[in-house]
Short mmCIF file of C-alpha atoms and ligand atoms in Angstrom, two decimals:
data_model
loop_
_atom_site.label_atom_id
_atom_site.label_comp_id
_atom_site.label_asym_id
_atom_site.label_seq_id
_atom_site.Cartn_x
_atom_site.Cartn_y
_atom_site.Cartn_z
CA UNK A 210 -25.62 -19.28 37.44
CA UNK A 211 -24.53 -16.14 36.05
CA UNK A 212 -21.73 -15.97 33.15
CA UNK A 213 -19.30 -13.39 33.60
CA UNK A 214 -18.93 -11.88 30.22
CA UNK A 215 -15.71 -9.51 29.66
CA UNK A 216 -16.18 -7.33 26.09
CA UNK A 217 -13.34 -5.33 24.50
CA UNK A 218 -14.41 -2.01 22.29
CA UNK A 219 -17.66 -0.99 24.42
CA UNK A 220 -17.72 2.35 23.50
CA UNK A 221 -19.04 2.21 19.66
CA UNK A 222 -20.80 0.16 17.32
CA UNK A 223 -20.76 -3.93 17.81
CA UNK A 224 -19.19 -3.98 21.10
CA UNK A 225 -21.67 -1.64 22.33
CA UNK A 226 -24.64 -3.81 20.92
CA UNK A 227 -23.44 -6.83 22.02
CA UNK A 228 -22.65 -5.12 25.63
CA UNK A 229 -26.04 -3.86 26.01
CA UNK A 230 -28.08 -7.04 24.32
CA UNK A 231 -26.34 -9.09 27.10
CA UNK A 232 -26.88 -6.86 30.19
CA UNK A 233 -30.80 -7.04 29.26
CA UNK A 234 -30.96 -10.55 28.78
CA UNK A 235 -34.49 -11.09 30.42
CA UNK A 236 -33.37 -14.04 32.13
CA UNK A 237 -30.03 -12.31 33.60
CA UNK A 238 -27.72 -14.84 32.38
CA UNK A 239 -24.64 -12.89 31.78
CA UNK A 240 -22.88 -10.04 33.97
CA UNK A 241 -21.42 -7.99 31.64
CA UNK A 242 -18.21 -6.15 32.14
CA UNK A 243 -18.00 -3.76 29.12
CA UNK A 244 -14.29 -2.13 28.75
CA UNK A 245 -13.23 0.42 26.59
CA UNK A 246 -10.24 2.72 26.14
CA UNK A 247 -11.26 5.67 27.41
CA UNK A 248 -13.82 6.07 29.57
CA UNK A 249 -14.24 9.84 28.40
CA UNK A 250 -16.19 8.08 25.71
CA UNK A 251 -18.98 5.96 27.70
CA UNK A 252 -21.95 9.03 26.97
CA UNK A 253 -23.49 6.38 24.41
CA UNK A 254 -23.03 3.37 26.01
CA UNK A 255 -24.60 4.68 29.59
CA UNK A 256 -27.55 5.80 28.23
CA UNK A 257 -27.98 2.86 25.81
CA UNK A 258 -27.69 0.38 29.19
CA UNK A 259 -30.10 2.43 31.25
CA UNK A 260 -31.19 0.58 33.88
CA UNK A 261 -28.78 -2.04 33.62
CA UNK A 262 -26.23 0.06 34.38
CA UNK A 263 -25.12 -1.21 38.18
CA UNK A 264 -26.92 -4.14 37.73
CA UNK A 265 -25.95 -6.42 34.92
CA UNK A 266 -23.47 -4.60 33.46
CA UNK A 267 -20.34 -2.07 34.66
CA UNK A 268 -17.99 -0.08 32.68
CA UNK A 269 -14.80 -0.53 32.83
CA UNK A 270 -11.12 0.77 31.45
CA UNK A 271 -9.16 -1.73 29.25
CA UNK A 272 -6.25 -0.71 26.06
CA UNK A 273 -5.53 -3.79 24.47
CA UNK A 274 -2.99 -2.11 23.48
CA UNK A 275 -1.55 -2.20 27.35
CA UNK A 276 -0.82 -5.09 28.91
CA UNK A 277 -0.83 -3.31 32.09
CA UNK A 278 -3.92 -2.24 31.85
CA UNK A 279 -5.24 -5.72 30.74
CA UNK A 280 -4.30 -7.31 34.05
CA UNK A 281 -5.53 -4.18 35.92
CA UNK A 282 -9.22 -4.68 34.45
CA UNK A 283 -8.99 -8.45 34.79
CA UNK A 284 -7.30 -8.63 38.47
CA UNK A 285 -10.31 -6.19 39.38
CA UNK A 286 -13.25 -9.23 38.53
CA UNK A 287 -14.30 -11.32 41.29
CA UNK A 288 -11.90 -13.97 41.49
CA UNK A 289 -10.74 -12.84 38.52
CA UNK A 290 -13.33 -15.10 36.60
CA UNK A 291 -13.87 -14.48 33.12
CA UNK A 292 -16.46 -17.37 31.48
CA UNK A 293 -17.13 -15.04 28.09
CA UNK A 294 -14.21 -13.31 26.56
CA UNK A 295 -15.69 -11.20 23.54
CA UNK A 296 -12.35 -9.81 21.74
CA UNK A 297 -14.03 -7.13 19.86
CA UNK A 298 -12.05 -4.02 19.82
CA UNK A 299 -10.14 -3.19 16.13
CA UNK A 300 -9.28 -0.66 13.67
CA UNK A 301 -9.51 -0.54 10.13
CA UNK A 302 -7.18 0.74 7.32
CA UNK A 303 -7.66 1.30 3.96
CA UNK A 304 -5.52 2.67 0.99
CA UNK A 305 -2.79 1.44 -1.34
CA UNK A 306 -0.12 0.26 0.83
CA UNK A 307 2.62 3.06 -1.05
CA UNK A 308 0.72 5.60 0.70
CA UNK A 309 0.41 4.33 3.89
CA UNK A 310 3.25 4.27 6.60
CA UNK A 311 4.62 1.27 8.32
CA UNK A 312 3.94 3.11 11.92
CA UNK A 313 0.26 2.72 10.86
CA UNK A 314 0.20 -0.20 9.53
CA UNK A 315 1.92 -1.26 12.94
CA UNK A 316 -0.86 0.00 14.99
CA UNK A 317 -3.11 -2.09 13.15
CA UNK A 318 -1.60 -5.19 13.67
CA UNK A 319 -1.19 -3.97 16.95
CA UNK A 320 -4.64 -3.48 17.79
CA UNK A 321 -6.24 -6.02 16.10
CA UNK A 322 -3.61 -9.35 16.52
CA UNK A 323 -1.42 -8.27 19.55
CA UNK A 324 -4.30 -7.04 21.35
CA UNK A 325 -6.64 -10.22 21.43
CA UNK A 326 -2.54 -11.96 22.08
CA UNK A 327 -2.70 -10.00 25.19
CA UNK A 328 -5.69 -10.89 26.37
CA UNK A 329 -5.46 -14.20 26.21
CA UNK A 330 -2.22 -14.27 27.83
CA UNK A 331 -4.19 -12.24 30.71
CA UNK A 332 -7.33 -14.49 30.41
CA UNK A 333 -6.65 -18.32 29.11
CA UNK A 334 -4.55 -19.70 31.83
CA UNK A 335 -7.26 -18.77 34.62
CA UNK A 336 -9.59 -20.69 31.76
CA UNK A 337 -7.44 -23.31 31.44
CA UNK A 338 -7.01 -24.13 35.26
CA UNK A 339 -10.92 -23.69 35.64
CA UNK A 340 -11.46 -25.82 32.62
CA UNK A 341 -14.18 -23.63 31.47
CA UNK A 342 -14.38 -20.87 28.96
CA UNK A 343 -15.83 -19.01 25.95
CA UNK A 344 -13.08 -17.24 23.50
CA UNK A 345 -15.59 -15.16 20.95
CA UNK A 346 -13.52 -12.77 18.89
CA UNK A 347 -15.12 -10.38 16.30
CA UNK A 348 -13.28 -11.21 13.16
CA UNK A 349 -14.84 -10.49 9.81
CA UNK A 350 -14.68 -11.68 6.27
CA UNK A 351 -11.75 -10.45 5.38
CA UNK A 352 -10.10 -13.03 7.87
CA UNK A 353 -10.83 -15.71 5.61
CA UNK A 354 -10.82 -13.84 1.91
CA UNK A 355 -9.10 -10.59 1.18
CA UNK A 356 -10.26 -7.58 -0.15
CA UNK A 357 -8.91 -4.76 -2.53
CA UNK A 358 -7.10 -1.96 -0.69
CA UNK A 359 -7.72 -3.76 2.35
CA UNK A 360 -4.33 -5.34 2.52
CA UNK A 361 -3.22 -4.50 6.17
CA UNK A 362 -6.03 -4.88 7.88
CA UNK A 363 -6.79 -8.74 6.12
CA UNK A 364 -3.55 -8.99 6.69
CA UNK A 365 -4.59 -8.68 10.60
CA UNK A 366 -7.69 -10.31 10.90
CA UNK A 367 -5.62 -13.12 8.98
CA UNK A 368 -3.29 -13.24 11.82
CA UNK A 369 -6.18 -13.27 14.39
CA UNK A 370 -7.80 -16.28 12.34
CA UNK A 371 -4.14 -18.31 12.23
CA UNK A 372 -3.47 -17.98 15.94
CA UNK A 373 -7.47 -18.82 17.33
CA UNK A 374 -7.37 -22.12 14.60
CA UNK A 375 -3.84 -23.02 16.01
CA UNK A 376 -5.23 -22.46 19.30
CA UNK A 377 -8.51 -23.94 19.03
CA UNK A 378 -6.91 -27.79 19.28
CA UNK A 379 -5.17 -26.82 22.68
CA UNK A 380 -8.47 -25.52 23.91
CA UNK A 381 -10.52 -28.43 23.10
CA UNK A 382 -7.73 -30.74 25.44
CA UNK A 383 -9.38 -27.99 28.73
CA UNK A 384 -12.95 -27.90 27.11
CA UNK A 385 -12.66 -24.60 26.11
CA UNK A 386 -14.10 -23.28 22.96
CA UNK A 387 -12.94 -20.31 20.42
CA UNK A 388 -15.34 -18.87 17.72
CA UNK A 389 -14.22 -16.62 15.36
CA UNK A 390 -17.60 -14.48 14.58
CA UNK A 391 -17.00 -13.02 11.52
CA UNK A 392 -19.11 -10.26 9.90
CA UNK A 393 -19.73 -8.59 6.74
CA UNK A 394 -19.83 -5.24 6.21
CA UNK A 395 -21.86 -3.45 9.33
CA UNK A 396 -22.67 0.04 9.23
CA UNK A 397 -21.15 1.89 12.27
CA UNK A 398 -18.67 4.18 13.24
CA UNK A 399 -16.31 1.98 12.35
CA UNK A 400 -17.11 1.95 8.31
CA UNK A 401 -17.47 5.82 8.39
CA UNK A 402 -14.12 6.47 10.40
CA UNK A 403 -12.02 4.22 7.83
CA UNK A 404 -14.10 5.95 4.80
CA UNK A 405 -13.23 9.05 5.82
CA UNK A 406 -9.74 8.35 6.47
CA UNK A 407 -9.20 6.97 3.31
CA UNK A 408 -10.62 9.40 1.95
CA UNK A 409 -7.84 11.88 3.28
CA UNK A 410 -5.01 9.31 1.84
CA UNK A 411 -2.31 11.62 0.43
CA UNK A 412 -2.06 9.65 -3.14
CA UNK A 413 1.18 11.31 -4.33
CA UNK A 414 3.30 8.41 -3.67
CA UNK A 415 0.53 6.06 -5.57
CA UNK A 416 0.72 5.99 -9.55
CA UNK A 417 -2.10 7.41 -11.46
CA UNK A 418 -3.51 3.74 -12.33
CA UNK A 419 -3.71 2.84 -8.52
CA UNK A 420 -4.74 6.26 -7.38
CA UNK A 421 -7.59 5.96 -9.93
CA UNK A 422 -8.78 2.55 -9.09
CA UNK A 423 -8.66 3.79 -5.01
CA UNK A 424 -10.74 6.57 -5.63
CA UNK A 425 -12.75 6.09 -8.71
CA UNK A 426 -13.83 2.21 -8.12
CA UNK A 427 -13.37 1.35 -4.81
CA UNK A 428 -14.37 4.18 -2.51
CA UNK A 429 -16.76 5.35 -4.92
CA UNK A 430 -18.66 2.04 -4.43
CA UNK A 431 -18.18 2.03 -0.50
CA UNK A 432 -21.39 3.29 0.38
CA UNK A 433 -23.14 0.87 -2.25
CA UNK A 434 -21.75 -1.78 -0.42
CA UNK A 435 -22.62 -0.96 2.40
CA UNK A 436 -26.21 -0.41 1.50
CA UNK A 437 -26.66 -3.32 -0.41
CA UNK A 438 -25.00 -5.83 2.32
CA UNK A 439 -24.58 -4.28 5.65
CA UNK A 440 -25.80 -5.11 8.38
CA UNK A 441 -26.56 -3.62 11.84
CA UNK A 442 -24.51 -4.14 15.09
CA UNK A 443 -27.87 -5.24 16.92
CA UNK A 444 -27.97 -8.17 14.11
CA UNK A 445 -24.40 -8.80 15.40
CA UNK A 446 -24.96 -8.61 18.77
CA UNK A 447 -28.16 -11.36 17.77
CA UNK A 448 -25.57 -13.58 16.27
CA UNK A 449 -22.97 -13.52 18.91
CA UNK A 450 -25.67 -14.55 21.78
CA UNK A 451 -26.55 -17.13 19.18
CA UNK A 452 -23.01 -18.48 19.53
CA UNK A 453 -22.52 -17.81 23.14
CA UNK A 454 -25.78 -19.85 24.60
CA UNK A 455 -24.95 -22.59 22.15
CA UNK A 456 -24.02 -26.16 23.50
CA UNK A 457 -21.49 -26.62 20.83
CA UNK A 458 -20.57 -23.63 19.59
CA UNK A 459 -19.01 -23.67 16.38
CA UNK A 460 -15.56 -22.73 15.28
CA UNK A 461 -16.25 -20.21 12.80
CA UNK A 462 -19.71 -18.29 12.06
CA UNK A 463 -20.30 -16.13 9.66
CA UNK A 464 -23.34 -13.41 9.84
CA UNK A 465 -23.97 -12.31 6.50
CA UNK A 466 -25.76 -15.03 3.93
CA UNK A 467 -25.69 -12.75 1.21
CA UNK A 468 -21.82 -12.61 1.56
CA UNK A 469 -21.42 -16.75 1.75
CA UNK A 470 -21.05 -16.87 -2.08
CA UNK A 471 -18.16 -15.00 -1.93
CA UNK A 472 -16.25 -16.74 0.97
CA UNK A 473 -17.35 -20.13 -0.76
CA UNK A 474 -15.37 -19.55 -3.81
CA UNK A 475 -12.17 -19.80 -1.79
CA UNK A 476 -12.98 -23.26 -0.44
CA UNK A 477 -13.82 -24.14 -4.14
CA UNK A 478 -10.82 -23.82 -5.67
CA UNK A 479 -7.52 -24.88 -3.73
CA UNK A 480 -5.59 -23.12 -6.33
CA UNK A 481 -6.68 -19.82 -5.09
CA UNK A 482 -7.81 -18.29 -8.40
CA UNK A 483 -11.26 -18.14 -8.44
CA UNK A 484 -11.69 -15.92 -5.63
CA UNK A 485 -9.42 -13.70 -7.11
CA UNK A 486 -10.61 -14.08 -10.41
CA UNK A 487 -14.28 -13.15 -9.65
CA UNK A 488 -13.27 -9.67 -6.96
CA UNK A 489 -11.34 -8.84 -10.27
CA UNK A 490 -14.66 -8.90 -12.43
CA UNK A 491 -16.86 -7.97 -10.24
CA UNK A 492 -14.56 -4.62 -9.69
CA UNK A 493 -13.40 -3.98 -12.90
CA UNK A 494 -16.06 -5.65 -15.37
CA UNK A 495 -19.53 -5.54 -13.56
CA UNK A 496 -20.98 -6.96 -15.88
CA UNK A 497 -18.62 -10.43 -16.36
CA UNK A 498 -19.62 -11.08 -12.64
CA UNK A 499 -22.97 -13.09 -13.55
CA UNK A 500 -21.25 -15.35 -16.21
CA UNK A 501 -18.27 -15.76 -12.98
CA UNK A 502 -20.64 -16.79 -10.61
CA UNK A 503 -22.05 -19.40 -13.69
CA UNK A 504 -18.31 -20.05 -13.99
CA UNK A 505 -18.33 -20.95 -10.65
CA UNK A 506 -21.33 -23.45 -10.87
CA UNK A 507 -19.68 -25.04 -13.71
CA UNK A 508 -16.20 -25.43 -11.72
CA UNK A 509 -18.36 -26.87 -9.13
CA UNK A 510 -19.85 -29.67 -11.35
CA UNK A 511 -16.55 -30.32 -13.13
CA UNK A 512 -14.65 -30.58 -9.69
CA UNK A 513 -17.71 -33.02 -8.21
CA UNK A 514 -16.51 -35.23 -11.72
CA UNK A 515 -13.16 -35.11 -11.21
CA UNK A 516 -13.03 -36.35 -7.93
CA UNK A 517 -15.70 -38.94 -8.44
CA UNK A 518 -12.70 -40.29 -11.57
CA UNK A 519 -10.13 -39.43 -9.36
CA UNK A 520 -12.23 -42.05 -6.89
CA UNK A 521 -12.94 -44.71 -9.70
CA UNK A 522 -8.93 -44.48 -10.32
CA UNK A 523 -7.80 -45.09 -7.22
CA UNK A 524 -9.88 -48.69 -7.08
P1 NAD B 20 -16.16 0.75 16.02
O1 NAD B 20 -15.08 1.65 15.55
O2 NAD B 20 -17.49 1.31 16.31
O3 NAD B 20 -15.68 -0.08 17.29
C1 NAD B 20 -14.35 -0.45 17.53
C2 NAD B 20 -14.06 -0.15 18.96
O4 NAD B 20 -12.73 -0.57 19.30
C3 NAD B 20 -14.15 1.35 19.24
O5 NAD B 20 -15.01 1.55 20.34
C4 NAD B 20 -12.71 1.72 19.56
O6 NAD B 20 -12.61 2.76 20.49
C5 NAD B 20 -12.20 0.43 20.13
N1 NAD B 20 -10.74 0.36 20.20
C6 NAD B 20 -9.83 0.74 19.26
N2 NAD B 20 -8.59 0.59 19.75
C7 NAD B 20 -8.72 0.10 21.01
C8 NAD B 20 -7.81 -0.26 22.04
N3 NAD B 20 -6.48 -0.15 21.87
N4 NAD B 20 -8.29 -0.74 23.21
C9 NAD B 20 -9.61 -0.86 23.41
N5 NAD B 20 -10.53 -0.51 22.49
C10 NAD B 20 -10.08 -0.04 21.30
O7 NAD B 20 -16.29 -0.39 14.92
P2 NAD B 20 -17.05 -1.81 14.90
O8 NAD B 20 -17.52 -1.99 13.53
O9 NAD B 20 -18.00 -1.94 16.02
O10 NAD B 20 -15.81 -2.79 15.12
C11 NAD B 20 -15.76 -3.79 16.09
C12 NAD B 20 -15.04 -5.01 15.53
O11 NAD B 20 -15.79 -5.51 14.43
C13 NAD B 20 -13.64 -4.74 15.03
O12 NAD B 20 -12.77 -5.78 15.45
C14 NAD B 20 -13.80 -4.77 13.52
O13 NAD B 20 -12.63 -5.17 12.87
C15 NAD B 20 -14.90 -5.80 13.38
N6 NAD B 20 -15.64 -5.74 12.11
C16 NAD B 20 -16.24 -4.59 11.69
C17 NAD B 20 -16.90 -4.58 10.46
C18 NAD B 20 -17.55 -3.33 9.93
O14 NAD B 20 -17.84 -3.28 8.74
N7 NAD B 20 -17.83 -2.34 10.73
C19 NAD B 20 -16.96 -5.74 9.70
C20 NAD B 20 -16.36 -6.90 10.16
C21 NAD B 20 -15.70 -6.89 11.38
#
């Protein structure tokens, strides 16, 4: 039978893709209820659904932001059935964190933690009662690892991680599963909206050091990053069906294998210094970042010894 598949974010980039790779699923599995803030903004997503539209997928309002209009969008499903929740909608931020105000920083958190919070108060205790349910939320990354100038919004996507792996065990005791999907850079709206607001930062409350480092490293290497790793919200949208037609789905899925070397360092070391240690060479001495990564190999072998002695002590 047909999985009723609610989406947050439908109007840009991955919710969009995902939205629109689901509604033409050839063999109709999913009905697709693809939300967004304002509906003003559903040009792209109509004509990217085509056919579709009326068929396997409808538009409607939803502001995680409002819980209001949370239970309006849910209470207005059939039954009020939700099988897929996709938690996609977010905002970035980027900046030094002296230049940024704490009424942005709140909408961030906001957005991206209180949001999917509200929907799951809307959404899990219909799951839990029906004992069935999908909880997909579009982390990234920098839920697990965080990045330079990206302080607040890691800081959110940490939150999101915290509260789905504390909620994960619960979910398992109704046979419900959570994934956290978590991306890479992806070239959408998204990456250019947060590039050119942080480009507009008003640096006079940031010293010349940090000011320098904002603009002169790290958004002058933005679009290299970008270019070199990112990848499209289709490929996102590919992953996420992945995850959602899975038997087992797992916990946590990552879509980028170019960026696994990086998230891997922070399982490597429990002190938390290698991570840290190779973002600072690899921003500040390009080339140190080949003899880190050999670092890292060595650390590897030398931990693999250690806790083969630590073993032989033990006995
Ligand atoms: P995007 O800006 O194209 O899409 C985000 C969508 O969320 C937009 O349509 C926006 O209108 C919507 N949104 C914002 N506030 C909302 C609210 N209060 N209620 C409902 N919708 C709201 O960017 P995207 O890249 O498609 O981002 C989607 C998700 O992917 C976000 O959670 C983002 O953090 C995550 N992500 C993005 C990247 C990237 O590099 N682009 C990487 C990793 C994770």
């Amino acid at each position: 039978s047909q999985k009723v598949v609610l989406i947050t974010g439908c109007s840009s980039g991955i919710g969009l893709a995902i939205a629109v790779l689901l509604a033409k699923d050839e063999k109709k599995r999913f009905m697709v209820y693809a939300t967004m803030r304002n509906l003003a903004k559903q040009e792209p997503l109509v004509e990217a659904a085509g056919r579709t539209l009326g068929q396997t997928l409808e538009i409607r309002p939803l502001d995680v932001c409002d819980e209001k209009s949370i239970k309006d969008c849910v209470d207005g499903l059939p039954d009020r059935r939700v099988d897929i929740l996709i938690s996609n909608a977010g905002l970035g931020l980027v900046g030094p964190i002296e230049c940024q105000d704490i009424e942005e920083m709140k909408s961030i958190m906001d957005t991206n933690f209180f949001g999917l919070v509200r929907l799951l108060k809307e959404v899990l205790p219909d799951m839990k009662r029906r004992k069935s349910g999908h909880i997909v939320v579009i982390s990234s990354v920098m839920g697990i690892q965080g990045i330079l100038f990206n302080d607040i919004y890691a800081a959110s996507k940490f939150a999101v991680e915290g509260f789905c792996e504390s909620l994960a065990v619960q979910a398992m005791r109704f046979k419900l599963n959570i994934s956290l999907i978590e991306p890479g850079p992806v070239v959408t709206e998204f990456e250019r909206k947060v590039y050119e607001e942080g480009m507009k930062t008003d640096l006079s409350k940031a010293d010349q050091v940090t000011a320098d480092i904002f603009i002169n490293v790290y958004m002058k290497h933005w679009s290299q990053i970008f270019e070199s790793l990112g990848q499209s919200p289709e490929v996102i949208a590919e992953h996420t069906l992945k995850i959602i037609t899975m038997d087992n789905p797992p916990f946590r899925h990552q879509t980028n294998t170019l960026y696994t070397p990086f998230t891997t360092l922070k399982y490597a070391d429990p002190t938390g210094d290698l991570p840290i240690d190779t973002f600072y060479k690899a921003v500040f001495q390009h080339d140190k970042v080949f003899s880190a990564s050999l670092n890292f190999l060595k650390l590897l072998r030398w931990r693999s010894r250690k806790s083969f002695s630590l073993d032989k002590d033990k006995s």
